[in-house]
Tab-separated table of C-alpha atoms in Angstrom:
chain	number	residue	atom	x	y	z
I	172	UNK	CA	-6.063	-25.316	-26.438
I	173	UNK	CA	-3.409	-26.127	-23.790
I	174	UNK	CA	-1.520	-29.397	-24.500
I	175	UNK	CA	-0.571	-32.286	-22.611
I	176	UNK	CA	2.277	-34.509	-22.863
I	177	UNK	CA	1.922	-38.371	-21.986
I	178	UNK	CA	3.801	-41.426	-22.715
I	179	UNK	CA	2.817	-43.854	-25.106
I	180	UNK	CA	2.590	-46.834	-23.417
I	181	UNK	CA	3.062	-48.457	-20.145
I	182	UNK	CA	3.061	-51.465	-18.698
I	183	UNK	CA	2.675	-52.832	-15.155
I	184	UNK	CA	2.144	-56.234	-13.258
I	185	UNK	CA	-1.553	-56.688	-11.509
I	186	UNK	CA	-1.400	-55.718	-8.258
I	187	UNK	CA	1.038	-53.739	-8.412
I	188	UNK	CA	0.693	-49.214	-8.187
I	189	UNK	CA	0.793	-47.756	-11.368
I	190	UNK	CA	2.118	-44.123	-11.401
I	191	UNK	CA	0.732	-42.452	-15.053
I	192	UNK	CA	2.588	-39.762	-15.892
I	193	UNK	CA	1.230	-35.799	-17.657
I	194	UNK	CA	2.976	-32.928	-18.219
I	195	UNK	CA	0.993	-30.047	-19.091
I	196	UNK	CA	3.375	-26.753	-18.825
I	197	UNK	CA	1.087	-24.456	-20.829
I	198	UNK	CA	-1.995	-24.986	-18.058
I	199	UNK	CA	-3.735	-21.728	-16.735
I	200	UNK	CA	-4.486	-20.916	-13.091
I	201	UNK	CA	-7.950	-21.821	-13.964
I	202	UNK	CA	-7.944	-25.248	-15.860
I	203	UNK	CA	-8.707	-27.995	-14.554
I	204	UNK	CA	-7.091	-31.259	-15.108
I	205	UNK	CA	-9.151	-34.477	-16.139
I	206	UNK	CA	-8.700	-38.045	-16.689
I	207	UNK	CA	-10.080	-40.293	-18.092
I	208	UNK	CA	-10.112	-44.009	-19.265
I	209	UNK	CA	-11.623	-45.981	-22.771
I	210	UNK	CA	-11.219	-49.749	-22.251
I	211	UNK	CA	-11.523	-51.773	-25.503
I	212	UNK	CA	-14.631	-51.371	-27.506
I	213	UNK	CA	-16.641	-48.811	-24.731
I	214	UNK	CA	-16.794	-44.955	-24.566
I	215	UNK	CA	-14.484	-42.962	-22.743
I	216	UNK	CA	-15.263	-43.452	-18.471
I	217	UNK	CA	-14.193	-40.377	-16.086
I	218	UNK	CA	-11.733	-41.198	-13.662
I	219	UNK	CA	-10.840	-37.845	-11.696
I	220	UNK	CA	-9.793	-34.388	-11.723
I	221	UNK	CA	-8.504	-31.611	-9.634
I	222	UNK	CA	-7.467	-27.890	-9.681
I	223	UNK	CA	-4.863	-27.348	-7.313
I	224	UNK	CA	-4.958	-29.931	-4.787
I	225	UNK	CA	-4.179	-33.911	-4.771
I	226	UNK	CA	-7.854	-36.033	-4.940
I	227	UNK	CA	-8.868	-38.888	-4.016
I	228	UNK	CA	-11.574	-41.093	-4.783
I	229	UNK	CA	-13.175	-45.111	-5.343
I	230	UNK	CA	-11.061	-45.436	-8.424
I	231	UNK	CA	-7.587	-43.688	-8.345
I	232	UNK	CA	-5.725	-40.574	-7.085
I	233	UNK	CA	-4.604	-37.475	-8.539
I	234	UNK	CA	-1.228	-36.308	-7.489
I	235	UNK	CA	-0.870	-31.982	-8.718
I	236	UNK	CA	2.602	-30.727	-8.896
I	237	UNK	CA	2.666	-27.500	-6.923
I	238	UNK	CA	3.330	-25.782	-9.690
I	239	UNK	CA	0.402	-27.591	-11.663
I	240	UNK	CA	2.564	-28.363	-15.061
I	241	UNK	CA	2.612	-31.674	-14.062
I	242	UNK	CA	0.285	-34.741	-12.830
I	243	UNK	CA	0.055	-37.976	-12.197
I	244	UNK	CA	-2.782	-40.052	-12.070
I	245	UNK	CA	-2.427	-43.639	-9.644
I	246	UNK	CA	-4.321	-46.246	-9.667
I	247	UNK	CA	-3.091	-48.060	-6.221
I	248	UNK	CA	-3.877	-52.097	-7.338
I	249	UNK	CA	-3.724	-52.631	-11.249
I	250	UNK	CA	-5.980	-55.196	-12.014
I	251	UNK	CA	-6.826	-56.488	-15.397
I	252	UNK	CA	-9.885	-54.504	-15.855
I	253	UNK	CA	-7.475	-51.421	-15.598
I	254	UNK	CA	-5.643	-52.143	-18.625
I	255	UNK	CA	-7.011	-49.168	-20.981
I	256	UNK	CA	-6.120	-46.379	-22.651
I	257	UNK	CA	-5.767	-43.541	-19.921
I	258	UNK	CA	-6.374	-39.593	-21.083
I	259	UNK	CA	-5.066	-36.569	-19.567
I	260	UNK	CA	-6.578	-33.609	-20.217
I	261	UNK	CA	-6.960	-29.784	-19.834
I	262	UNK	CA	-10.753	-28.505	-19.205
I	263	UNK	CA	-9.750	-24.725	-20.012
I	264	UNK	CA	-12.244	-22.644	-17.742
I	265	UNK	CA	-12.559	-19.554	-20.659
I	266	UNK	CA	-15.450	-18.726	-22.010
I	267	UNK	CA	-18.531	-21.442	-22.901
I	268	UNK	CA	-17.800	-24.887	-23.992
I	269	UNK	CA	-17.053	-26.904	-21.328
I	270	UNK	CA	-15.103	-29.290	-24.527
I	271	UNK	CA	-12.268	-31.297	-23.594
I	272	UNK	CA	-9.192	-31.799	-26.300
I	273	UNK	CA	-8.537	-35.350	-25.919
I	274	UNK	CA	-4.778	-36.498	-27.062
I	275	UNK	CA	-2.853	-39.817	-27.843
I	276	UNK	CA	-2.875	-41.223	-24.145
I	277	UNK	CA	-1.167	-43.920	-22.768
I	278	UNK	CA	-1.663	-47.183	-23.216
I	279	UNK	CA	-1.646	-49.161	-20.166
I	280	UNK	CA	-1.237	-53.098	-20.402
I	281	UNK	CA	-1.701	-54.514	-17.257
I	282	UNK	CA	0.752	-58.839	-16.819
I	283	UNK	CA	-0.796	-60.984	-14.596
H	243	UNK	CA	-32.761	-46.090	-17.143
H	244	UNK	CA	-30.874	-43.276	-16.256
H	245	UNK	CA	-27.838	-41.977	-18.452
H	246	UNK	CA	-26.708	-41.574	-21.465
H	247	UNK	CA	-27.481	-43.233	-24.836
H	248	UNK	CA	-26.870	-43.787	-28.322
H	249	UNK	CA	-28.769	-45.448	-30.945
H	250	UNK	CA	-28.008	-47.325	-32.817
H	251	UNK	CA	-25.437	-49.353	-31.802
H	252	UNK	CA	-24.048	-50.027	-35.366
H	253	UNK	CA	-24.919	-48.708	-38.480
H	254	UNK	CA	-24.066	-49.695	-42.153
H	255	UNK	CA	-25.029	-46.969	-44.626
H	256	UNK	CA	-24.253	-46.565	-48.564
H	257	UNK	CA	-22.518	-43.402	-49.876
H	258	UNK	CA	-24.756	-40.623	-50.669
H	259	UNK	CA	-27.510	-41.333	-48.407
H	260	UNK	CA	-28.707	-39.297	-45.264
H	261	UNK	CA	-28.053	-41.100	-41.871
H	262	UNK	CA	-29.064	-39.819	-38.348
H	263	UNK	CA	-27.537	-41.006	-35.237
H	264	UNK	CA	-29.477	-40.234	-32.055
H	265	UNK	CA	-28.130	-39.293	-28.555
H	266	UNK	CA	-30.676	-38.887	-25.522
H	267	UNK	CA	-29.642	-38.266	-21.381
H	268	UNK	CA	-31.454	-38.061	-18.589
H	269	UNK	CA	-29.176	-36.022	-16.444
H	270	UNK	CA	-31.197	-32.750	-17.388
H	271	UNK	CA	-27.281	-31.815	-18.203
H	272	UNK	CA	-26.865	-28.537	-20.402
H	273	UNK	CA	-23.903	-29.592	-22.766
H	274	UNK	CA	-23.771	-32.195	-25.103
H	275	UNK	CA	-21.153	-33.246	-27.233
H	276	UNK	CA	-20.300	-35.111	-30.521
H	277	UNK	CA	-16.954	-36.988	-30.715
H	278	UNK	CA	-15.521	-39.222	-33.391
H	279	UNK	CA	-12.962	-41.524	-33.229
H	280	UNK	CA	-10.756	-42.907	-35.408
H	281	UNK	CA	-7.467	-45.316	-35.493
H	282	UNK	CA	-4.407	-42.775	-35.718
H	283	UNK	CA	-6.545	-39.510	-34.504
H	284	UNK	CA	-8.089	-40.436	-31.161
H	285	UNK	CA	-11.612	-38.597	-30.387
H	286	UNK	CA	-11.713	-35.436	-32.431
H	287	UNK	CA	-15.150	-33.209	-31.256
H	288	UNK	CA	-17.224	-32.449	-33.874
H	289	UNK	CA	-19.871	-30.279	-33.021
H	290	UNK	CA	-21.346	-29.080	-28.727
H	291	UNK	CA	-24.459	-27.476	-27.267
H	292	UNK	CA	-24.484	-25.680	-24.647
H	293	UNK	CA	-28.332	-25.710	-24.613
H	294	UNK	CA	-31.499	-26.286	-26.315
H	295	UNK	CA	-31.388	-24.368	-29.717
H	296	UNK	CA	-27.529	-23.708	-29.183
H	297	UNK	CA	-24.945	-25.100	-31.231
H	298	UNK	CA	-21.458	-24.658	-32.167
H	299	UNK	CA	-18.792	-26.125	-34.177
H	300	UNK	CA	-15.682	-28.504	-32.914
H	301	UNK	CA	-12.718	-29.572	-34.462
H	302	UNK	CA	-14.222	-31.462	-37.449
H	303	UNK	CA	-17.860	-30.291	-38.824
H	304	UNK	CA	-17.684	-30.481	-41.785
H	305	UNK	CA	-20.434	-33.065	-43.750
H	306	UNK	CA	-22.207	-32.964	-40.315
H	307	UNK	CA	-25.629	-31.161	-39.232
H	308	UNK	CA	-26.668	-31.164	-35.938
H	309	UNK	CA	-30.037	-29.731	-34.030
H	310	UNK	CA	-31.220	-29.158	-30.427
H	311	UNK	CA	-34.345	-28.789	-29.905
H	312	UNK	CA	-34.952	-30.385	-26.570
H	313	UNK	CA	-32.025	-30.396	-23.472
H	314	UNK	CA	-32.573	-34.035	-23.618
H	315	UNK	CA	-32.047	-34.851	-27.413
H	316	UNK	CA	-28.984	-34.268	-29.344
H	317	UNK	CA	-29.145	-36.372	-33.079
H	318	UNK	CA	-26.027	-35.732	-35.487
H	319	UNK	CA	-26.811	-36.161	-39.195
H	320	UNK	CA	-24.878	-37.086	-41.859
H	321	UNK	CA	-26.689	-35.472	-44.820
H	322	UNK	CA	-24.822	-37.287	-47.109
H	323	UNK	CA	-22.496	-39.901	-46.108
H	324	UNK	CA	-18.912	-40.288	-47.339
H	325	UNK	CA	-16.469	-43.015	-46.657
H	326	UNK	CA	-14.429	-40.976	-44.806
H	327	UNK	CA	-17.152	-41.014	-42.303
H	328	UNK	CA	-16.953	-44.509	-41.223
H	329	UNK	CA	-15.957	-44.047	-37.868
H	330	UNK	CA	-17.193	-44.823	-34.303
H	331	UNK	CA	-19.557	-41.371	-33.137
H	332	UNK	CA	-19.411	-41.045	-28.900
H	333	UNK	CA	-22.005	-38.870	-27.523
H	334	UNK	CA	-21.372	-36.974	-24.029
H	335	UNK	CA	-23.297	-34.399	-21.770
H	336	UNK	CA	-21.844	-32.690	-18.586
H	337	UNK	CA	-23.563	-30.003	-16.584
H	338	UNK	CA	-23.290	-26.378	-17.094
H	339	UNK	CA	-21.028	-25.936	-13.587
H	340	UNK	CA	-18.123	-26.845	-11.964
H	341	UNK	CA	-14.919	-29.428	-13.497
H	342	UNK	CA	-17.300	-29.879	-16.907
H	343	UNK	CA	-17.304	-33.781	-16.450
H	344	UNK	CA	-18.118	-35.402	-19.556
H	345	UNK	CA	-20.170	-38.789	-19.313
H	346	UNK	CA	-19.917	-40.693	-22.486
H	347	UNK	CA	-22.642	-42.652	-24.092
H	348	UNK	CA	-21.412	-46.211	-25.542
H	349	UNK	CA	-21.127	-45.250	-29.331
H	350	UNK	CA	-22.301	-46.240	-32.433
H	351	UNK	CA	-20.500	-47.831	-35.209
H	352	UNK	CA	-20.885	-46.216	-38.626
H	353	UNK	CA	-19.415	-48.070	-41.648
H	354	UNK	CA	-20.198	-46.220	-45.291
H	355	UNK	CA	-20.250	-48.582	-48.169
């Protein structure tokens, strides 16, 4: 399974952008890359994902390096609700499975 | 309701004895998923389906059984609970297409006595 590479914490002040960083140097021309969030006591919650091109959507934004070993997921206003643990991960696109290897994440703490 | 979810919501069990959690959605999706999670190892997969009557292993099967007999239904069994076990079990679908989004069902706590 390809790996990813996150820090283990970060912190930011509410209302402020919060840049999370990946790397993810092993990925293949064909995986995509997902995030996603657990806040305290509830299941993992999707966030994004992309193949090749940045995304956008209601929650955050997925920045792609151009050549895809690294990401970086925003989230443009922390709030307090954002503070979580955030997951970056490779969906590999071989064979059947559709399973997602989750890692450590980061930690996000989010000072009001 | 539409979604995903798991029942129950918290479990205590004794060692030795069988315990089945259940997982239902109502996306009509074709995978299904069985995480655990544990302080110090983050959500480890322990068994998928791809679809009604098929099922393969994840990272940590072992002491689990598993069955899928319907798309919507997707129980995990403990046949015979261990302490190691106590941990908090997230169920997740995602379609068959596409990314392979995972929507995750709220969990259930399992503590073995």
């Amino acid at each position: 399974d390809a790996k990813t590479t996150q820090p283990n914490s970060m912190e930011s002040n509410e209302e402020e952008p919060v840049h999370l960083p990946c790397n993810h140097s092993t990925i293949s021309g064909t995986d995509y890359i997902h995030w996603y969030r657990q806040l305290p006591s509830q299941g993992p919650e999707y966030v994004i994902h992309g193949l090749t091109s940045n995304v956008n959507n209601r929650m955050a934004s997925l920045a792609i390096a151009e050549d895809r070993k690294s990401s970086t997921l925003i989230l443009h206003r922390a709030t307090l609700r954002d503070a979580a643990v955030y997951y970056c991960i490779l969906r590999e696109n071989r064979g059947y499975g559709n399973k997602l290897v989750f890692g450590a994440g980061t930690i996000l703490r989010v000072k009001s | 309701d539409a979604g995903i979810t798991q029942s129950p919501r918290y479990k205590i069990t004794e060692t030795g004895r069988q315990v089945t959690l259940m997982c239902h959605q109502t996306w009509s999706h074709s995978y299904m998923f069985w995480y655990r999670q544990d302080l110090g190892h983050g959500l480890r997969l322990i068994y998928y389906s791809a679809a009604a009557d098929i099922t393969d292993k994840g990272e940590v099967p072992d002491g689990y059984v598993v069955s899928r007999s319907k798309t919507e239904n997707f129980p995990l069994t403990l046949e015979s609970a261990t302490r190691s076990q106590t941990s908090v079990y997230f169920c997740a679908s995602s379609g068959s297409g596409g990314s392979g989004t995972q929507y995750f069902g709220p969990g259930t706590r399992l503590t073995v006595l």
